[in-house]
XYZ file of C-alpha atoms in Angstrom:
429
model
C -59.802 57.673 66.817
C -62.536 55.861 64.740
C -60.868 56.922 61.818
C -57.336 56.078 62.557
C -58.683 52.515 63.476
C -59.986 52.014 60.144
C -57.107 53.404 58.239
C -54.861 51.094 60.174
C -56.881 48.278 59.694
C -57.244 48.972 55.660
C -53.350 48.993 55.427
C -52.949 45.854 57.079
C -55.483 43.872 55.025
C -53.848 45.459 51.868
C -49.917 44.453 53.319
C -51.546 40.750 53.690
C -53.000 40.693 50.435
C -50.092 42.047 49.040
C -47.791 39.543 50.587
C -50.156 36.822 49.525
C -49.968 37.722 46.376
C -46.377 38.122 46.254
C -46.305 34.468 47.548
C -48.152 33.354 44.592
C -46.585 34.758 42.187
C -42.909 33.537 43.590
C -44.230 29.967 44.077
C -45.642 30.022 40.072
C -42.488 31.048 38.633
C -40.625 28.673 40.648
C -42.818 26.146 38.902
C -42.396 27.448 35.805
C -38.736 27.011 36.006
C -39.014 23.449 37.153
C -41.532 22.671 34.189
C -39.415 21.181 31.316
C -39.304 23.037 27.834
C -38.553 22.023 24.383
C -34.944 23.912 24.665
C -34.415 22.060 27.747
C -34.583 18.485 26.165
C -32.414 19.425 23.654
C -29.486 20.633 25.900
C -29.950 18.380 28.797
C -29.793 15.265 27.020
C -27.202 12.572 28.428
C -25.954 9.416 27.356
C -27.293 6.275 28.712
C -24.642 4.638 31.770
C -22.070 2.931 30.122
C -22.601 4.103 26.475
C -19.800 6.878 26.790
C -17.273 3.986 27.416
C -18.383 1.580 24.702
C -17.922 4.290 22.112
C -14.891 5.009 23.102
C -13.066 1.565 22.640
C -15.102 1.177 19.342
C -13.013 1.281 16.093
C -15.652 3.000 14.082
C -16.462 6.617 14.073
C -19.413 7.320 16.584
C -21.811 10.119 16.416
C -24.772 10.918 18.776
C -27.522 13.121 17.892
C -30.096 14.544 20.051
C -33.671 15.411 18.896
C -32.821 18.725 17.720
C -29.926 17.020 15.079
C -27.320 18.212 17.680
C -24.275 16.393 18.344
C -24.211 15.274 21.870
C -21.170 12.585 21.398
C -18.528 12.653 18.625
C -15.077 10.321 18.551
C -11.784 12.002 17.364
C -11.952 9.586 14.590
C -15.590 11.077 13.159
C -13.866 14.681 13.520
C -10.788 13.842 11.508
C -13.245 11.970 8.685
C -14.864 15.493 8.814
C -18.008 13.977 9.507
C -18.753 16.727 12.135
C -18.319 20.309 12.186
C -19.240 22.839 14.414
C -21.509 20.800 16.224
C -23.408 19.497 13.673
C -23.585 16.426 11.316
C -21.821 17.719 8.131
C -23.050 14.560 5.861
C -26.570 15.371 4.709
C -27.308 11.753 3.766
C -26.325 10.620 7.061
C -28.492 13.329 9.044
C -31.534 12.240 6.628
C -31.078 8.692 7.515
C -30.745 10.027 11.484
C -34.148 11.641 11.026
C -35.740 8.859 9.179
C -34.420 6.172 11.963
C -36.026 8.935 14.963
C -39.134 9.185 13.301
C -39.927 5.225 12.963
C -37.099 3.492 15.068
C -35.979 1.109 12.274
C -31.899 0.853 11.821
C -30.695 1.837 8.727
C -27.430 1.237 6.812
C -26.302 2.600 3.408
C -22.635 2.886 1.602
C -21.318 6.195 0.722
C -18.656 7.821 -1.300
C -17.482 11.005 0.548
C -15.410 14.065 -0.705
C -11.899 13.866 1.122
C -11.196 16.743 3.357
C -7.953 18.675 2.524
C -7.594 17.227 -1.067
C -8.134 18.872 -4.561
C -8.050 15.793 -6.619
C -11.566 15.095 -5.970
C -10.496 11.395 -4.272
C -13.605 9.696 -2.767
C -13.566 8.058 1.109
C -15.549 5.354 1.117
C -17.707 4.499 4.453
C -20.205 2.361 5.528
C -22.758 4.286 7.876
C -25.246 2.824 10.169
C -27.821 4.220 12.153
C -29.781 2.926 15.286
C -31.837 4.470 18.031
C -30.323 5.074 21.130
C -32.716 5.093 23.757
C -36.312 7.205 23.234
C -34.647 10.714 22.256
C -31.103 10.089 20.985
C -30.075 8.290 17.514
C -26.399 6.331 16.981
C -24.537 6.733 14.134
C -21.681 4.174 13.236
C -19.491 4.903 10.363
C -16.784 2.559 8.937
C -14.195 4.062 6.812
C -13.808 1.050 3.860
C -11.294 3.098 1.517
C -8.533 1.009 2.494
C -10.286 -2.418 2.248
C -12.039 -1.471 -1.117
C -8.055 -0.514 -2.401
C -6.814 -3.767 -1.639
C -10.007 -5.547 -3.130
C -9.100 -3.769 -6.230
C -5.339 -4.486 -6.091
C -6.490 -8.204 -5.752
C -8.940 -7.947 -8.583
C -6.321 -6.534 -11.069
C -3.711 -9.591 -9.699
C -6.129 -12.080 -10.449
C -7.277 -10.537 -13.815
C -3.387 -10.141 -14.691
C -2.214 -13.522 -13.884
C -5.483 -14.554 -16.041
C -4.322 -13.145 -18.781
C -0.486 -13.948 -18.318
C -1.423 -17.788 -17.956
C -3.496 -17.713 -20.849
C -1.198 -16.445 -23.495
C 1.507 -19.412 -23.271
C -1.377 -22.223 -22.959
C -2.954 -20.614 -25.722
C 0.033 -21.033 -27.525
C 0.492 -24.533 -26.381
C -3.168 -25.482 -27.655
C -2.112 -24.177 -31.358
C 0.959 -25.323 -31.647
C 0.172 -28.864 -30.570
C -2.768 -28.874 -33.345
C 0.100 -27.701 -35.991
C 2.432 -30.611 -34.879
C -0.784 -33.227 -35.608
C -1.403 -31.487 -38.882
C 2.038 -31.757 -39.589
C 2.768 -35.311 -38.428
C 4.223 -36.211 -41.922
C 6.595 -33.358 -42.080
C 9.474 -33.961 -39.682
C 10.970 -30.604 -40.106
C 7.770 -28.858 -39.153
C 7.142 -31.002 -36.573
C 10.782 -30.109 -35.062
C 10.167 -26.740 -35.287
C 6.668 -26.799 -33.917
C 8.024 -28.928 -30.842
C 11.000 -26.351 -30.115
C 8.212 -23.477 -29.914
C 6.012 -25.464 -27.581
C 9.648 -25.705 -25.458
C 9.506 -22.145 -25.650
C 6.332 -21.608 -24.475
C 6.282 -24.321 -21.797
C 9.599 -22.812 -20.062
C 7.466 -19.392 -20.208
C 4.612 -20.928 -18.341
C 6.818 -22.779 -15.882
C 8.780 -19.339 -15.180
C 5.560 -17.486 -14.825
C 4.018 -20.208 -12.250
C 7.492 -20.404 -10.722
C 7.486 -16.675 -9.792
C 3.935 -16.754 -8.939
C 4.987 -18.853 -6.082
C 8.104 -16.981 -5.225
C 5.469 -13.896 -4.821
C 3.740 -15.590 -2.829
C 6.086 -16.904 -0.524
C 8.148 -13.417 -0.237
C 4.888 -11.599 1.045
C 3.667 -14.412 3.433
C 6.711 -15.718 4.976
C 8.820 -14.076 7.546
C 12.525 -14.471 6.200
C 14.158 -13.439 9.594
C 12.816 -16.938 11.048
C 15.533 -18.894 9.359
C 17.789 -15.685 8.812
C 21.826 -16.207 8.634
C 24.691 -14.683 7.733
C 24.989 -14.636 4.000
C 28.277 -13.722 2.203
C 27.559 -11.104 -0.533
C 30.237 -12.800 -3.086
C 28.462 -16.147 -2.877
C 25.378 -14.060 -3.929
C 27.063 -12.157 -6.669
C 28.796 -15.428 -8.139
C 25.253 -17.378 -7.984
C 23.582 -14.294 -9.730
C 26.033 -14.449 -12.400
C 26.524 -18.273 -12.888
C 22.282 -17.874 -13.221
C 22.382 -15.312 -16.216
C 25.687 -16.660 -17.874
C 23.917 -18.796 -20.871
C 21.952 -15.748 -21.616
C 24.706 -13.350 -21.366
C 27.048 -15.568 -23.525
C 24.406 -15.757 -26.384
C 24.444 -11.892 -26.744
C 28.146 -11.631 -25.998
C 27.797 -9.629 -22.693
C 30.502 -9.070 -20.265
C 29.621 -9.471 -16.501
C 31.819 -8.213 -14.131
C 32.053 -8.289 -10.672
C 33.769 -6.141 -7.789
C 33.931 -4.088 -4.994
C 34.497 -4.647 -1.326
C 35.326 -8.530 -0.613
C 33.936 -10.478 2.315
C 30.511 -8.652 3.091
C 27.716 -10.599 4.747
C 24.005 -9.680 4.982
C 21.491 -11.004 7.411
C 18.305 -12.788 6.030
C 17.178 -15.562 4.046
C 19.562 -16.850 1.268
C 17.272 -18.348 -1.011
C 15.018 -15.281 -1.201
C 18.277 -12.520 -1.398
C 19.835 -14.665 -4.104
C 16.455 -14.679 -5.931
C 16.025 -11.036 -5.549
C 20.111 -10.352 -6.530
C 19.290 -13.009 -9.840
C 16.410 -11.299 -11.276
C 18.349 -7.928 -11.116
C 21.336 -9.222 -12.898
C 18.577 -11.119 -15.294
C 16.914 -8.230 -16.207
C 20.384 -6.344 -16.905
C 21.189 -8.834 -19.119
C 17.968 -9.223 -20.991
C 17.697 -5.311 -21.489
C 21.232 -4.718 -22.655
C 22.485 -4.942 -26.200
C 24.888 -7.173 -27.548
C 28.668 -6.515 -26.758
C 27.784 -4.245 -23.905
C 28.684 -4.951 -20.042
C 26.732 -5.864 -16.897
C 28.504 -4.724 -13.518
C 27.891 -5.990 -10.241
C 29.672 -4.063 -7.361
C 29.417 -4.153 -3.691
C 30.063 -1.857 -0.827
C 29.485 -1.151 2.805
C 27.969 2.405 3.744
C 27.398 4.245 7.433
C 23.731 4.794 8.310
C 22.558 6.150 11.559
C 20.589 3.156 12.121
C 23.622 0.531 11.562
C 25.853 -0.236 8.597
C 23.908 -1.378 5.335
C 25.167 -3.396 2.392
C 24.817 -1.734 -1.105
C 24.659 -4.057 -3.963
C 24.567 -2.034 -7.391
C 24.045 -3.947 -10.791
C 24.813 -1.373 -13.725
C 23.719 -2.334 -17.309
C 24.050 -0.250 -20.674
C 20.585 -0.525 -21.853
C 17.833 0.844 -23.031
C 17.176 2.745 -19.801
C 13.802 3.977 -18.134
C 11.683 6.830 -18.732
C 10.700 8.936 -15.635
C 7.012 8.376 -15.740
C 7.875 4.233 -15.893
C 10.352 4.489 -12.943
C 7.368 5.203 -10.640
C 5.711 1.917 -11.706
C 8.345 -0.716 -12.622
C 8.424 -2.381 -9.254
C 4.285 -2.963 -9.915
C 3.744 -6.166 -10.562
C 2.897 -7.405 -14.243
C 4.385 -4.047 -15.285
C 6.759 -3.919 -18.034
C 8.701 -1.073 -19.686
C 8.874 -2.597 -22.915
C 5.760 -5.281 -23.436
C 7.563 -6.381 -26.667
C 11.058 -7.118 -25.454
C 9.418 -8.707 -22.383
C 7.880 -11.020 -24.636
C 10.963 -11.796 -26.809
C 13.038 -12.495 -23.412
C 10.125 -14.267 -21.627
C 9.897 -11.612 -19.004
C 7.070 -12.346 -16.562
C 6.701 -8.825 -15.086
C 7.287 -9.880 -11.499
C 10.896 -9.967 -10.959
C 11.454 -6.574 -9.802
C 8.061 -6.952 -7.580
C 9.733 -9.689 -5.920
C 12.846 -7.725 -5.279
C 10.950 -5.159 -3.792
C 9.179 -7.525 -1.341
C 12.100 -9.232 -0.527
C 14.184 -5.789 0.201
C 11.155 -4.437 2.303
C 10.982 -7.826 4.433
C 14.768 -8.089 5.247
C 14.441 -4.065 6.536
C 15.945 -2.786 2.941
C 15.124 -1.297 0.057
C 15.607 -1.095 -3.652
C 16.448 1.962 -5.506
C 16.885 2.753 -9.302
C 18.511 5.522 -11.790
C 18.151 5.363 -15.141
C 18.529 7.447 -18.035
C 17.076 6.511 -21.457
C 19.435 5.218 -24.042
C 22.450 5.426 -21.285
C 21.656 2.641 -19.305
C 20.213 1.738 -15.580
C 21.774 0.973 -12.263
C 19.283 -0.667 -9.897
C 20.660 -0.798 -5.544
C 19.671 -3.522 -3.432
C 20.127 -1.862 0.100
C 20.607 -4.240 3.456
C 21.508 -4.508 6.527
C 24.979 -5.745 7.451
C 24.953 -8.640 9.100
C 26.320 -7.530 12.370
C 24.020 -4.564 12.417
C 20.911 -6.403 11.385
C 20.840 -9.083 14.216
C 19.281 -7.096 16.774
C 17.658 -4.678 14.944
C 13.890 -4.591 14.498
C 13.272 -4.869 10.689
C 11.296 -1.863 9.340
C 10.270 -1.772 5.796
C 12.011 1.128 3.786
C 10.335 3.405 1.364
C 11.547 3.467 -1.861
C 13.642 6.493 -2.908
C 15.898 7.745 -5.664
C 19.455 6.562 -6.002
C 22.222 7.263 -8.408
C 23.968 4.796 -10.927
C 27.444 3.155 -10.876
C 29.526 3.107 -14.228
C 31.346 0.355 -14.917
C 31.415 0.790 -18.766
C 34.942 1.890 -19.673
C 35.628 -1.108 -22.151
C 32.585 -1.187 -23.479
C 33.059 1.785 -25.771
C 30.152 3.732 -24.326
C 29.930 5.973 -21.132
C 26.767 6.017 -18.544
C 26.031 8.816 -16.158
C 28.227 9.209 -12.966
C 26.568 9.549 -9.943
C 27.512 10.469 -6.338
C 27.643 6.452 -5.593
C 29.246 5.888 -8.635
C 32.460 7.782 -7.440
C 32.725 5.295 -4.270
C 32.365 2.392 -7.201
C 35.293 3.495 -9.087
C 37.878 3.481 -6.298
C 37.221 -0.091 -5.584
C 39.569 -3.016 -6.821
C 39.557 -3.436 -10.418
C 36.570 -6.238 -11.022
C 37.299 -9.513 -12.063
C 35.734 -10.373 -15.468
C 33.538 -13.130 -15.558
C 33.173 -13.650 -19.606
């Protein structure tokens, strides 16, 4: 009996010890699980209250990094710019900035040129990156896309440089001619010759300043604020009258035709300037004893009826590479001819802006040595009055041939077939 009691007591004691050890082991394991680890510091990082809402309304691309450089939060714009890939910040200079800021707590900012995703042309994406600490464990990266701002600044800088150059030429010529007049004060014939040249340069300077004013006006003003129905016949007659003297000096015949009594909706002054520029270019770039035609017609379009006014010449034509740039400011197909005719290189830029601001477009068809056709396409008065105006993109158009009496032929396009069915044009010598 004593032996059995001793065994039972020993077994009871062993069971109690086992239970105590198991309970202690369970408590120790539970405590170890609750203790924060290095990995849990990275995976459990959360944004401070309200930060998520603020980041969602920012225009800049936002990225939040934790202590392990893992992305905790990133805006859709950050993914679109290619800043974040696979949950990591993909731009090494920005990543280094974030590490430096995490180390010393200082705010850093830098401008970078990054390769643009999805293009093989080496185009750079200009960005401004700003890094700041967010609490004690997180780092905030804000990235602003500066590409468009830099492009606009480059355009403005080129425009100022071009204007300065264009103004310098006639001003310098006037200065030299005035000195020549003073030196030739005892030679009436020379004075008269120099005075004539001064008048030409003064006229060129006046035209340049006026076209700069016109370009600024069509860019800044809303033409539809003072819009009204404008008769196309009156615009054509005004454009022809504007160029009658130049055409007469070169024995160029100007002919108008097409559908009568058409109306467009817009600013009369801007529309007259745009069409006048097209007709003036046609006359200036046409050889002597040729013909310039202006024809108008109405065409059906999904967004409403449009009026097309085509100006056709038999001039030198435009090469394919030049057609992509002729609507740029100060760009000239033939600089020597432009100087001879007093061209400023702003006429077609004004036409493009007028057409776009009226919800239309200007297109060009041309072949070297065979002439050109510029087509101004505008919403018809009835269709445009209640429609929202959207600038249209420039596309290629065909040319219209008004050339039978000139002794030479211009190419016939799908558009020209429609013009040929119109009544015979009225010839205005």
